[in-house]
Short mmCIF file of C-alpha atoms and ligand atoms in Angstrom, two decimals:
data_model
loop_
_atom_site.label_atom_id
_atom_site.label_comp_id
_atom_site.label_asym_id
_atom_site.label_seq_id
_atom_site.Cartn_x
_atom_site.Cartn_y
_atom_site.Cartn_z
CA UNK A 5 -47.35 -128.99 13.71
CA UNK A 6 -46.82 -132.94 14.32
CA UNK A 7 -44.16 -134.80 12.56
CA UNK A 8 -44.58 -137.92 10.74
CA UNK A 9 -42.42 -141.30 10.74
CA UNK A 10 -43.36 -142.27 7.43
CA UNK A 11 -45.39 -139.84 5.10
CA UNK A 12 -46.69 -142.04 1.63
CA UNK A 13 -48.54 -140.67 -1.32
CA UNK A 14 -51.06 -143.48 -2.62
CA UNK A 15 -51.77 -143.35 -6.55
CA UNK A 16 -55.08 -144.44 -6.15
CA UNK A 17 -57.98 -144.97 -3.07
CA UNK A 18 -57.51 -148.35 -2.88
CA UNK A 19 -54.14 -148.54 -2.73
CA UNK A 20 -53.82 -145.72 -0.34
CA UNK A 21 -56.32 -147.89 1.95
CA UNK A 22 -54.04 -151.24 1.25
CA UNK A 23 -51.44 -149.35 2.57
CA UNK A 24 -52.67 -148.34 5.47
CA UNK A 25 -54.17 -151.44 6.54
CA UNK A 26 -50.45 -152.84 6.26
CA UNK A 27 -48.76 -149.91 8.32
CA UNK A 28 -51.92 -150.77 11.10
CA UNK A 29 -50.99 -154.27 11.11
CA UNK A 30 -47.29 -153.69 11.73
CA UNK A 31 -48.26 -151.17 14.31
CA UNK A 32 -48.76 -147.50 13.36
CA UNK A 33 -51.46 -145.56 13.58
CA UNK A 34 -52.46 -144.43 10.30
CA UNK A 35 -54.99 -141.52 8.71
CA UNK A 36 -55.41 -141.95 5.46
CA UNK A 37 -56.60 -138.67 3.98
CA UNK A 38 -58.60 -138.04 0.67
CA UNK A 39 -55.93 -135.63 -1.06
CA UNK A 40 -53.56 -133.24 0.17
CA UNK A 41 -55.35 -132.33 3.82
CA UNK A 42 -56.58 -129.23 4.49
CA UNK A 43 -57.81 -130.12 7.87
CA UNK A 44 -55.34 -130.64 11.07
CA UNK A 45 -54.64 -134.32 11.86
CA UNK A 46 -54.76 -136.29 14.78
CA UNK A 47 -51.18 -135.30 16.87
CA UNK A 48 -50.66 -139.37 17.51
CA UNK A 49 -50.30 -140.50 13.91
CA UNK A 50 -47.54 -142.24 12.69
CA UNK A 51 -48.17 -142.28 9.33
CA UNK A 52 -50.33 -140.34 6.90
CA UNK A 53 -51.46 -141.79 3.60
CA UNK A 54 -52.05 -138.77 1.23
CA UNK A 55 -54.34 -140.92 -1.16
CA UNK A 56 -54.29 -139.30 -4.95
CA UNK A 57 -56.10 -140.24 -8.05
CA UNK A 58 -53.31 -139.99 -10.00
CA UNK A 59 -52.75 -143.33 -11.66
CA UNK A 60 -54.43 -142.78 -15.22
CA UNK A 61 -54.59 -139.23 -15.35
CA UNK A 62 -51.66 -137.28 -17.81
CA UNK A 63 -48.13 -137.94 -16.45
CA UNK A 64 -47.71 -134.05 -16.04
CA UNK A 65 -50.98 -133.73 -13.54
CA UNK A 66 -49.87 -136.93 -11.75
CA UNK A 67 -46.44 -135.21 -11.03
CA UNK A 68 -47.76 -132.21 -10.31
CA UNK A 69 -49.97 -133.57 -7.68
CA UNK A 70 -47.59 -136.31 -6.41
CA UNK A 71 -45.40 -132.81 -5.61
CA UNK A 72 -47.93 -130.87 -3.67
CA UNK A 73 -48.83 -134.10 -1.59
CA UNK A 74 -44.78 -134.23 -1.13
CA UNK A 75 -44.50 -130.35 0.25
CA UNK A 76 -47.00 -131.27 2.75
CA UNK A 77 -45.65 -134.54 3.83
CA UNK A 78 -42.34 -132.46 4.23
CA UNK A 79 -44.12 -129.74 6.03
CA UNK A 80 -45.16 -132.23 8.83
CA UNK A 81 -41.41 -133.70 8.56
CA UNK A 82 -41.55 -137.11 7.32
CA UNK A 83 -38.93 -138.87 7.68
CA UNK A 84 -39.12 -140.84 5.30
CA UNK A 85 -41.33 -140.90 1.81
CA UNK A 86 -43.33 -143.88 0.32
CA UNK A 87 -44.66 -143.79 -2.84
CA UNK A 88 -47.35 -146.53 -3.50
CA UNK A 89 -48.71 -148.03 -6.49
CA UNK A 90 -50.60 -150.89 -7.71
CA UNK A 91 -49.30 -154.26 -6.94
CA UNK A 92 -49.92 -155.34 -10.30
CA UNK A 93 -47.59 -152.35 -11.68
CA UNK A 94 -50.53 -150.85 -13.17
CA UNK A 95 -49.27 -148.11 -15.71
CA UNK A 96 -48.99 -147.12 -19.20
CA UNK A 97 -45.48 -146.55 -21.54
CA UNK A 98 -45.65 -142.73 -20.57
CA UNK A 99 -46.29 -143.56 -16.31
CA UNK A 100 -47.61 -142.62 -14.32
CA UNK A 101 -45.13 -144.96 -12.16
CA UNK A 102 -41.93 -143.04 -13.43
CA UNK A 103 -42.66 -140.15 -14.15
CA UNK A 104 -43.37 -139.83 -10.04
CA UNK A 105 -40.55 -141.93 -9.32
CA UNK A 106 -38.33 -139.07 -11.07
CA UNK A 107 -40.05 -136.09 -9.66
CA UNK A 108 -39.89 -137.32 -6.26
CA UNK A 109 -36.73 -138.25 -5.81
CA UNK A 110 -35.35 -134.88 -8.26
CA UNK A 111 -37.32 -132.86 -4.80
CA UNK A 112 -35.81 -135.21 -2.29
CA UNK A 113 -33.06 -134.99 -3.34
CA UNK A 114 -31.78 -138.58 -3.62
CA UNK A 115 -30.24 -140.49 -6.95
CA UNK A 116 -31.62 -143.80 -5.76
CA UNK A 117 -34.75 -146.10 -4.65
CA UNK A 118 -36.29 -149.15 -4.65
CA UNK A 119 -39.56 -150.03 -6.76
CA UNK A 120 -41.49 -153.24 -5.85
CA UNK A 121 -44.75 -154.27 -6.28
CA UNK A 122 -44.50 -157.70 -4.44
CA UNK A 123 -47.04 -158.28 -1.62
CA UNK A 124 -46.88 -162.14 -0.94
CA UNK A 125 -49.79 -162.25 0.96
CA UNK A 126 -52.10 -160.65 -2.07
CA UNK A 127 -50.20 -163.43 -4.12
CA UNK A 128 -47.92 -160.43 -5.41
CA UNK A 129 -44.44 -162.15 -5.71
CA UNK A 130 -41.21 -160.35 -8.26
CA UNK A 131 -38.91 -163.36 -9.15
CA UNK A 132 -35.74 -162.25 -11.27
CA UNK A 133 -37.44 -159.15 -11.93
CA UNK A 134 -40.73 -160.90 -13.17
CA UNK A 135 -44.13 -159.72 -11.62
CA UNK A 136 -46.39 -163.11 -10.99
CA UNK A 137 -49.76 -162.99 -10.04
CA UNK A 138 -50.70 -165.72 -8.01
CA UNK A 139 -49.34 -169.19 -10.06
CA UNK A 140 -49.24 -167.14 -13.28
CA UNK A 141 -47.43 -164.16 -14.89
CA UNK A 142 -48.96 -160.51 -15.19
CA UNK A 143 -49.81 -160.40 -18.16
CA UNK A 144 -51.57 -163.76 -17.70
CA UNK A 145 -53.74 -162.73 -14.82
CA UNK A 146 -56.20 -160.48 -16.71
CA UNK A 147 -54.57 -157.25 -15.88
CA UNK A 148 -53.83 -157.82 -19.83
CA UNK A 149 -57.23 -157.22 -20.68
CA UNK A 150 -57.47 -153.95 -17.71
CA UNK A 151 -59.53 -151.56 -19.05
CA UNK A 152 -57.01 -148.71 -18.71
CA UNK A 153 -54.01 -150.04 -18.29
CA UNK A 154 -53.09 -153.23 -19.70
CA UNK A 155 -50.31 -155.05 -18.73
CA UNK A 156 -48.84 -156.99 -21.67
CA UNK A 157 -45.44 -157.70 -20.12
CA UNK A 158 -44.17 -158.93 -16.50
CA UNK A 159 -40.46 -158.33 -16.96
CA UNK A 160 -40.71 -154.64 -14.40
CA UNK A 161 -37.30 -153.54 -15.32
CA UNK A 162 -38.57 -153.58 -19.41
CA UNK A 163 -41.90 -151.92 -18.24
CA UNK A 164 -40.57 -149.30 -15.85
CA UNK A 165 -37.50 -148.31 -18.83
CA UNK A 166 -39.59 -146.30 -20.94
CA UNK A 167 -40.92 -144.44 -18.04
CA UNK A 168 -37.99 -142.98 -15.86
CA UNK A 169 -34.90 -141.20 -16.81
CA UNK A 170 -33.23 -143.45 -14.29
CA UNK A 171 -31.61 -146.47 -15.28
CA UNK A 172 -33.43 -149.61 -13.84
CA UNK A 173 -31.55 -152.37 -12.42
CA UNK A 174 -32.59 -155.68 -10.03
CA UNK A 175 -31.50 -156.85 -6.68
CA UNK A 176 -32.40 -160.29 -7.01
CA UNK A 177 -34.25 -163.04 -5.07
CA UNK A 178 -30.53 -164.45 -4.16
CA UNK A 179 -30.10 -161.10 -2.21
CA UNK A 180 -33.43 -161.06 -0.73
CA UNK A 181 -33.14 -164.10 0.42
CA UNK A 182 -30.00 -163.59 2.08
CA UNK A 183 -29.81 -160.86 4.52
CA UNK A 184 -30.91 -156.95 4.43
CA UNK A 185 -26.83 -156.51 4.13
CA UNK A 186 -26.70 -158.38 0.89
CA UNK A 187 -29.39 -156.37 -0.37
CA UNK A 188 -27.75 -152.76 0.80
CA UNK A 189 -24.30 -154.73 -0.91
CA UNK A 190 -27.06 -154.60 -4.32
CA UNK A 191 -28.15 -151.11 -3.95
CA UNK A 192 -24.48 -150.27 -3.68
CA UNK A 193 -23.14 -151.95 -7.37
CA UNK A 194 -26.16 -151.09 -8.78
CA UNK A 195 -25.77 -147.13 -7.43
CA UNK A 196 -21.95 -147.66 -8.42
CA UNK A 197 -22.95 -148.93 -12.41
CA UNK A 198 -25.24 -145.57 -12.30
CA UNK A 199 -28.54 -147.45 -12.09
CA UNK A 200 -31.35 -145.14 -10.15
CA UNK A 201 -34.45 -147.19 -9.38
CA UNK A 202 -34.08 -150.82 -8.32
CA UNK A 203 -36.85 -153.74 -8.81
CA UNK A 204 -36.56 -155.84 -5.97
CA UNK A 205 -36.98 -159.72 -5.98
CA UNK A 206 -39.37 -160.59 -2.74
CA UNK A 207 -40.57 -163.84 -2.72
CA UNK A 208 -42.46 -164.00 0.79
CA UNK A 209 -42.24 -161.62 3.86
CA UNK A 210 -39.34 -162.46 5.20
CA UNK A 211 -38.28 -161.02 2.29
CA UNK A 212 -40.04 -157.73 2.49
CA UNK A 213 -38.51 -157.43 6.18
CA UNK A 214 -35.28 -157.65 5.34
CA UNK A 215 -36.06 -155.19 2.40
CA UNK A 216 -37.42 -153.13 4.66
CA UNK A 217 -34.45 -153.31 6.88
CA UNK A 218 -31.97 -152.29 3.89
CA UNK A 219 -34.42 -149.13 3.06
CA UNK A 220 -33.71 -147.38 6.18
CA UNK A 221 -32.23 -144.82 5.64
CA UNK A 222 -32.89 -144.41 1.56
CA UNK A 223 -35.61 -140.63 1.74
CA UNK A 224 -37.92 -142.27 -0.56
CA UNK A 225 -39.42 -146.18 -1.07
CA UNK A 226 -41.60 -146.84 -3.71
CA UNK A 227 -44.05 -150.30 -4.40
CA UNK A 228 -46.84 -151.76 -3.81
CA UNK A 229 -48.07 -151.58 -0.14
CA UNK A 230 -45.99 -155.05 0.58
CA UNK A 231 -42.69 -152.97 0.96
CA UNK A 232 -44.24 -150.95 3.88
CA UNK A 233 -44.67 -154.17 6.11
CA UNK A 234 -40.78 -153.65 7.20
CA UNK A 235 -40.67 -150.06 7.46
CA UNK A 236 -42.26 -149.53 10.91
CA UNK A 237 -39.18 -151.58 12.87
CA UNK A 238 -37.23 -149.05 11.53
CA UNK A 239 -38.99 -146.56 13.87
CA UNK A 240 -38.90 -148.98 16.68
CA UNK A 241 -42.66 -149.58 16.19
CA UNK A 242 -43.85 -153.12 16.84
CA UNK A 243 -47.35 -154.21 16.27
CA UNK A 244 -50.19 -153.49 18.33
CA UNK A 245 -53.74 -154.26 17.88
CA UNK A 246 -55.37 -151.00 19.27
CA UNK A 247 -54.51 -149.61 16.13
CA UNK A 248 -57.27 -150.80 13.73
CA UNK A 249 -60.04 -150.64 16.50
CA UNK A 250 -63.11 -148.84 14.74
CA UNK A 251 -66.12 -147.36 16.48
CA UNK A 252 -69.28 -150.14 16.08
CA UNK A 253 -71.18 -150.68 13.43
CA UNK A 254 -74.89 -149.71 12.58
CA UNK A 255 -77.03 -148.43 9.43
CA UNK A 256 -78.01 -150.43 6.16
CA UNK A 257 -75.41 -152.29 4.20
CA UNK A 258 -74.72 -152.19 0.07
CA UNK A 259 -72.40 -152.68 -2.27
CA UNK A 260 -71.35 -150.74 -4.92
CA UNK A 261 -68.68 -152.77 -7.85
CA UNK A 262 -67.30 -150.73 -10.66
CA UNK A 263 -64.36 -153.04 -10.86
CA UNK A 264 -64.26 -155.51 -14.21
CA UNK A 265 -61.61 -157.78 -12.71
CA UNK A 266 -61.66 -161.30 -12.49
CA UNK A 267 -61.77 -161.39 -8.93
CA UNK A 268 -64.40 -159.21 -8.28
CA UNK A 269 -66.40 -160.69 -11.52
CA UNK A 270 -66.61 -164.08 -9.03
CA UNK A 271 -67.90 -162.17 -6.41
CA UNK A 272 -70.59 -160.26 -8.40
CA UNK A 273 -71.60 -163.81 -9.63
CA UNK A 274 -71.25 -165.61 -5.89
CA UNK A 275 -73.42 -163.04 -4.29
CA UNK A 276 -75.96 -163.08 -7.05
CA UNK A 277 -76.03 -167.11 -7.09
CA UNK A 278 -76.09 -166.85 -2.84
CA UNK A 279 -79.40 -164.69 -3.39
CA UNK A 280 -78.24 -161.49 -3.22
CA UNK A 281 -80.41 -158.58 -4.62
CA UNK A 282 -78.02 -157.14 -7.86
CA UNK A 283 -78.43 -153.97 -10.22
CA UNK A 284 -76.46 -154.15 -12.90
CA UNK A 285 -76.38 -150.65 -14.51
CA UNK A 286 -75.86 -150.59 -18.27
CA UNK A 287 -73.34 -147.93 -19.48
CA UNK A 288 -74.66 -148.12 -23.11
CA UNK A 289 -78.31 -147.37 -21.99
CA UNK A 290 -77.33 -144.69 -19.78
CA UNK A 291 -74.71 -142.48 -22.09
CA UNK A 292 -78.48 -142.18 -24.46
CA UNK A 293 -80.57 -141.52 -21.63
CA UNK A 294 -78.16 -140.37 -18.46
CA UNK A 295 -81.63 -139.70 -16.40
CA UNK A 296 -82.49 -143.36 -16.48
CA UNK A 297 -80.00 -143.21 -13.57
CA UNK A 298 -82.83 -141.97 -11.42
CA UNK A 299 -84.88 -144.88 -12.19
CA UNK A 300 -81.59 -147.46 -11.07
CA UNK A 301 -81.51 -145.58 -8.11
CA UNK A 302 -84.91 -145.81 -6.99
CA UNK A 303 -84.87 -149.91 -7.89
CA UNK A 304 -81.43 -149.56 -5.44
CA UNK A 305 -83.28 -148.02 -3.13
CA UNK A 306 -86.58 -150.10 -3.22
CA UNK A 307 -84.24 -153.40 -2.41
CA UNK A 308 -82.33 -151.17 0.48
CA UNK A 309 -85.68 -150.93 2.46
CA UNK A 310 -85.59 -154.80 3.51
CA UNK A 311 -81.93 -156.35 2.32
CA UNK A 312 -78.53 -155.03 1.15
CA UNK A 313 -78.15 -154.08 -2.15
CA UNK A 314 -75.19 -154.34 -5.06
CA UNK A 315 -75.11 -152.13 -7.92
CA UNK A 316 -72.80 -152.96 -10.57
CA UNK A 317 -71.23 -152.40 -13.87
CA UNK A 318 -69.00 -155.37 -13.74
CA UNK A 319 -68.86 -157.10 -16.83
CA UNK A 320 -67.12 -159.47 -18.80
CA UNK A 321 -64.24 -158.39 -21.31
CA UNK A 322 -66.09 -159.11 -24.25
CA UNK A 323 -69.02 -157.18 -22.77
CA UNK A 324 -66.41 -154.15 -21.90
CA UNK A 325 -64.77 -154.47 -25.29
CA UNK A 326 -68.00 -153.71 -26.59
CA UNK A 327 -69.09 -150.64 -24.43
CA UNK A 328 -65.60 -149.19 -25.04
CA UNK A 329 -65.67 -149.67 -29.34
CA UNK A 330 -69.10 -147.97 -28.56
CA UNK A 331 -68.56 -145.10 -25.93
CA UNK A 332 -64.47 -144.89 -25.89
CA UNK A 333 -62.58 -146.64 -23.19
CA UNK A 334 -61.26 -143.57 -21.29
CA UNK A 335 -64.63 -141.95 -21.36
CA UNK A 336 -67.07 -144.73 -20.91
CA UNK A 337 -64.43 -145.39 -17.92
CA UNK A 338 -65.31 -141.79 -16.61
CA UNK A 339 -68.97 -142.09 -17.08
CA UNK A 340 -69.35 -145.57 -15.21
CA UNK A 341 -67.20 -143.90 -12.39
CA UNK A 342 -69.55 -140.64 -12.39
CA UNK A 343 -73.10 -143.40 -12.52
CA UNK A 344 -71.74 -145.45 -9.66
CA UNK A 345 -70.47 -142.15 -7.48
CA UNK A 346 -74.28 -140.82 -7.80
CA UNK A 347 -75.43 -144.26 -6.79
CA UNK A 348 -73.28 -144.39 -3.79
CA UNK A 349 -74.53 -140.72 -2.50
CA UNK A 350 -78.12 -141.75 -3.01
CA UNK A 351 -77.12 -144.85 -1.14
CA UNK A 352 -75.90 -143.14 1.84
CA UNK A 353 -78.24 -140.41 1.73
CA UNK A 354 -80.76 -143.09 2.07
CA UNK A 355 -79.10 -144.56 5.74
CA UNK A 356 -76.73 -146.99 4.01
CA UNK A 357 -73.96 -146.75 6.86
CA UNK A 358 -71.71 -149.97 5.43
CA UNK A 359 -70.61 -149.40 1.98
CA UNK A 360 -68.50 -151.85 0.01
CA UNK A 361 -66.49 -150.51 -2.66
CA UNK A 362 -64.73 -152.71 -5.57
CA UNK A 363 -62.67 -151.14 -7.72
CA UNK A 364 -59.57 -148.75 -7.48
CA UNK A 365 -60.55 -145.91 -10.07
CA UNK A 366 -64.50 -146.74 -8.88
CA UNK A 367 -63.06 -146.36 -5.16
CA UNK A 368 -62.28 -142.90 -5.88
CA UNK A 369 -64.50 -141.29 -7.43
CA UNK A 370 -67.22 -142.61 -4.66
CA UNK A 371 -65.42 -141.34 -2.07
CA UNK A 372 -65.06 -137.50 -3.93
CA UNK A 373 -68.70 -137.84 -4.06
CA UNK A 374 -69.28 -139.07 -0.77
CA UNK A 375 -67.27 -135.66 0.27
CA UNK A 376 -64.86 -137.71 2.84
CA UNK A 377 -61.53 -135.89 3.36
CA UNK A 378 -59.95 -138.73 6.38
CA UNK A 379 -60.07 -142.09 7.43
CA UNK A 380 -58.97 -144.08 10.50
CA UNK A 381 -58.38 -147.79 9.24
CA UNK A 382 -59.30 -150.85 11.05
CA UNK A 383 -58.68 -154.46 10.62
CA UNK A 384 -58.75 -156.10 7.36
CA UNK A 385 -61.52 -158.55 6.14
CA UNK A 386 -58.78 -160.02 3.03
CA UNK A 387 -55.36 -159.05 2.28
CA UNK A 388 -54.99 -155.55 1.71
CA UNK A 389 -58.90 -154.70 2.37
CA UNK A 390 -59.95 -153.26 5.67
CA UNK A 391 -62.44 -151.43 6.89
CA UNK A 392 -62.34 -148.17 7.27
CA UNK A 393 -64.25 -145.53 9.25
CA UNK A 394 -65.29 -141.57 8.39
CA UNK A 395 -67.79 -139.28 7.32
CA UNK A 396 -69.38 -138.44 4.39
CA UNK A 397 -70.91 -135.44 3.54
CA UNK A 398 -73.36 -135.78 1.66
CA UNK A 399 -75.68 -132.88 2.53
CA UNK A 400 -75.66 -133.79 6.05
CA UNK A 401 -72.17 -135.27 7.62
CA UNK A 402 -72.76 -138.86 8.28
CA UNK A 403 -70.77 -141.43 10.21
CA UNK A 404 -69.97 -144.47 7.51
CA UNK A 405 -67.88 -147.83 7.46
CA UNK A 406 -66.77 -147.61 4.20
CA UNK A 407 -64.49 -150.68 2.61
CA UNK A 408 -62.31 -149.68 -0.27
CA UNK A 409 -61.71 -153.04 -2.56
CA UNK A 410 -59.28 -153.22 -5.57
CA UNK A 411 -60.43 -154.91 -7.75
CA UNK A 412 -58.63 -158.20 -7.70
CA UNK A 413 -58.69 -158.65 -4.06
CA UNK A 414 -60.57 -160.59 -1.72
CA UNK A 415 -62.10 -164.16 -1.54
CA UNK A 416 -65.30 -165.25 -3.45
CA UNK A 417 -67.76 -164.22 -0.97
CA UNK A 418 -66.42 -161.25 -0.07
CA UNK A 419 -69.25 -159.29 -0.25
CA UNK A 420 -71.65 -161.53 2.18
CA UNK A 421 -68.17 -161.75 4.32
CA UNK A 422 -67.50 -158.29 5.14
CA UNK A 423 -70.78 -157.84 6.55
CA UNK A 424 -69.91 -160.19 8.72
CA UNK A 425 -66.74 -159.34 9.98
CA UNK A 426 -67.87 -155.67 10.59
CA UNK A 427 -70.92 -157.17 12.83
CA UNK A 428 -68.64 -159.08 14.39
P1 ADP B 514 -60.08 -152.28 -10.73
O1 ADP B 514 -59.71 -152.02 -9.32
O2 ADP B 514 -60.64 -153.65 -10.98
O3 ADP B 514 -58.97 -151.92 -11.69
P2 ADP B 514 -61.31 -149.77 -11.38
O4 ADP B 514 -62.54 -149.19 -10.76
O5 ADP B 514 -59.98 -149.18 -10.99
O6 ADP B 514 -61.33 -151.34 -11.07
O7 ADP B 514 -61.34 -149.69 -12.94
C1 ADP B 514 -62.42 -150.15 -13.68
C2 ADP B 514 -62.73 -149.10 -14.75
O8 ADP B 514 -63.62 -149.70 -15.68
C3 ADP B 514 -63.41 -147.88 -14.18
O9 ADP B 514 -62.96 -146.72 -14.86
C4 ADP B 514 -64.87 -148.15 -14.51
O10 ADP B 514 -65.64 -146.96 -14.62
C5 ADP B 514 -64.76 -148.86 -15.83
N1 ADP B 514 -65.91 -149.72 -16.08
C6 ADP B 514 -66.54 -150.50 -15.17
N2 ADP B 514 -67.55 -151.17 -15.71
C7 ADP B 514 -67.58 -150.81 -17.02
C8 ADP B 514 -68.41 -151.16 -18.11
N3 ADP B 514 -69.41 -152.02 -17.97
N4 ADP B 514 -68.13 -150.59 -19.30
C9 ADP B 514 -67.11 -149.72 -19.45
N5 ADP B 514 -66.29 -149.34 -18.47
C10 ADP B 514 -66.52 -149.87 -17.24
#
């Protein structure tokens, strides 16, 4: 069996994929696989990225899950265990951030870790143990109006309280700043006043690498994917382009945008004013009549014969507010997954080889239906976004680019741009 440097467990597709790209930019080669693998992996990886969809489901499956991905990351003798979630905290009062945090490190075996979201270069940044999006705070950035898990408050160490049975403490920007031994020098008081899971101030990257440098030789990380850019000099690994080469491009291109986010609402609305062909499915319509689906899908497919198509559910939040007092949040959330999954297959089926995907929850529950179970990841079109490379099985097995987009990321024209940058 290989062993693994670093061995990560992803809460969501996405993420899992934002990961990844980071670990490829700082040199390792990375699989990301869809769930716990059954298959073997390739011997040279570095890393493996179990990706889960674990974020919103009930705390109890998400440990549960987080645990099996764990024995197998152990069984291939990680040597060290990374634990990524949203950079925008994403979670709820019961977890699911916690809750993991506690079962992890109860199997590992350790009393302490780190928890950070920051990623600078997605405009992530924790400053005295406030999470700022861009120029403004969380729970000014629209993640307050998410439509399953709002984030009403920045302050981490409030938010992540209610969630762990750890006490939460915060090694500050001062220490960050400083040196990776200041930061070990916080770990230490904080371990000594009991405290279990730190929030980390990171500011920029030189931050993160000397973060990364005081992690060494803690069993389990946890953050966003920003953490993981200091991880690899640990292992001696420096960067190294070969590692997000992809095999070339071909097949028909599309877009499929599940994500209500105010980032990906601009890019619904740039590539519609840049003439792009748009379907915009409508939830309401469909829960009454769940066969007009067929009819979307042949409109999709009509468009697909001479340009690239987007199908979308992206909507305003007074739009969403509306389908959710009318379907329920959680299950209107399921359905619109479910619609744009079916879309996706019938995309693919029909030669779309270059799939965009926007939206983390969306992500994954196209990629279950697509039937992929590994990905090699390639260079990145934004921050945190790459392409990626596998096959879907969607009948037949089926080469595909596939680009994984959470929702908040990537510039305005991102989906005319990663075209683009793939043909390149
Ligand atoms: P993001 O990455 O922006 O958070 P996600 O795909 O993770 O995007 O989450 C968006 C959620 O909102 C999904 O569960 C999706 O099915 C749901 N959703 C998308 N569009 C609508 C809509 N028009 N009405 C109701 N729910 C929607």
């Amino acid at each position: 069996m290989t062993s693994i440097a670093l061995g990560c467990i992803a809460d969501d597709f996405t993420g899992a994929t934002d990961l990844a790209n980071n670990l490829v930019r700082a040199g390792m080669r990375v699989v990301q696989t869809v769930g716990v693998p059954d298959a073997p992996l390739d011997a040279s990886v570095d890393a493996v990225v179990v990706s889960l969809k674990s974020r919103t489901i009930a705390p109890n499956q998400a440990v549960a899950q987080s645990l099996a991905a764990l024995q197998w990351l152990k069984q291939h003798e990680a040597k060290q265990v990374y634990f990524k979630y949203c950079s925008t905290f994403d979670s709820t009062e019961q977890g699911n951030i916690g809750p993991v945090i506690d079962a992890l490190m109860a199997e590992l075996g350790t009393d302490f870790t780190v928890a950070t979201p920051a990623f600078p270069d997605a405009g992530r940044t924790v400053y005295r143990g406030y999470l700022f999006v861009g120029d403004v705070l969380l729970n000014e950035s629209g993640m307050q109006d998410h439509p399953l898990t709002p984030m009403r408050d920045p302050n981490l160490v409030r938010v992540l309280k209610p969630q762990t049975q750890h006490a939460v403490g915060l090694v500050d920007y001062r220490a960050s700043m400083d040196s990776a031994q200041a930061i070990e020098a916080g770990f230490a008081q904080l371990r000594g006043d009991g405290v279990g899971v730190a929030i980390v101030d990171a500011l920029n990257n030189e931050d993160l690498y000397r973060l990364g440098q005081a992690c060494a030789q803690l069993p389990l990380v946890t953050g966003g994917s920003g953490v993981a850019i200091g991880l690899p000099a640990n292992f001696a690994i420096e960067p190294n382009a070969e590692a997000a080469v992809l095999p070339a491009a071909s097949g028909k291109q599309a877009i499929v945008s599940g994500s209500c986010s105010r980032a990906t609402q601009a890019q619904v609305g740039a590539f519609i004013e840049q003439g792009g062909h748009a379907i915009a499915l409508d939830p309401v319509l469909l829960s009454q009549d769940p066969s007009k689906l067929d009819a979307y899908i042949a409109q999709a497919l009509d468009v697909l014969a001479t340009k690239p198509v987007l199908v979308y559910t992206t909507t305003t939040p007074e739009q969403l507010a509306h389908v959710q007092a009318t379907l329920g949040a959680m299950a209107a959330g399921d359905m619109v997954e479910q619609w744009l999954a079916q879309v996706a297959r019938a995309l693919v089926q029909a030669g779309v080889a270059q799939l965009v995907v926007a939206g983390g929850e969306t992500s994954g529950a196209v990629v279950q239906a697509l039937g992929i179970e590994q990905l090699r990841i390639g260079a990145q079109i934004d921050p945190g976004v790459p392409w990626c490379h596998g096959h879907a099985n969607v009948d037949t097995v089926v080469p595909l680019h596939i680009c994984l987009k959470s929702g908040n990321f990537g510039g305005v024209d991102f989906f005319t741009r990663a075209f683009e940058v793939l043909d390149a």
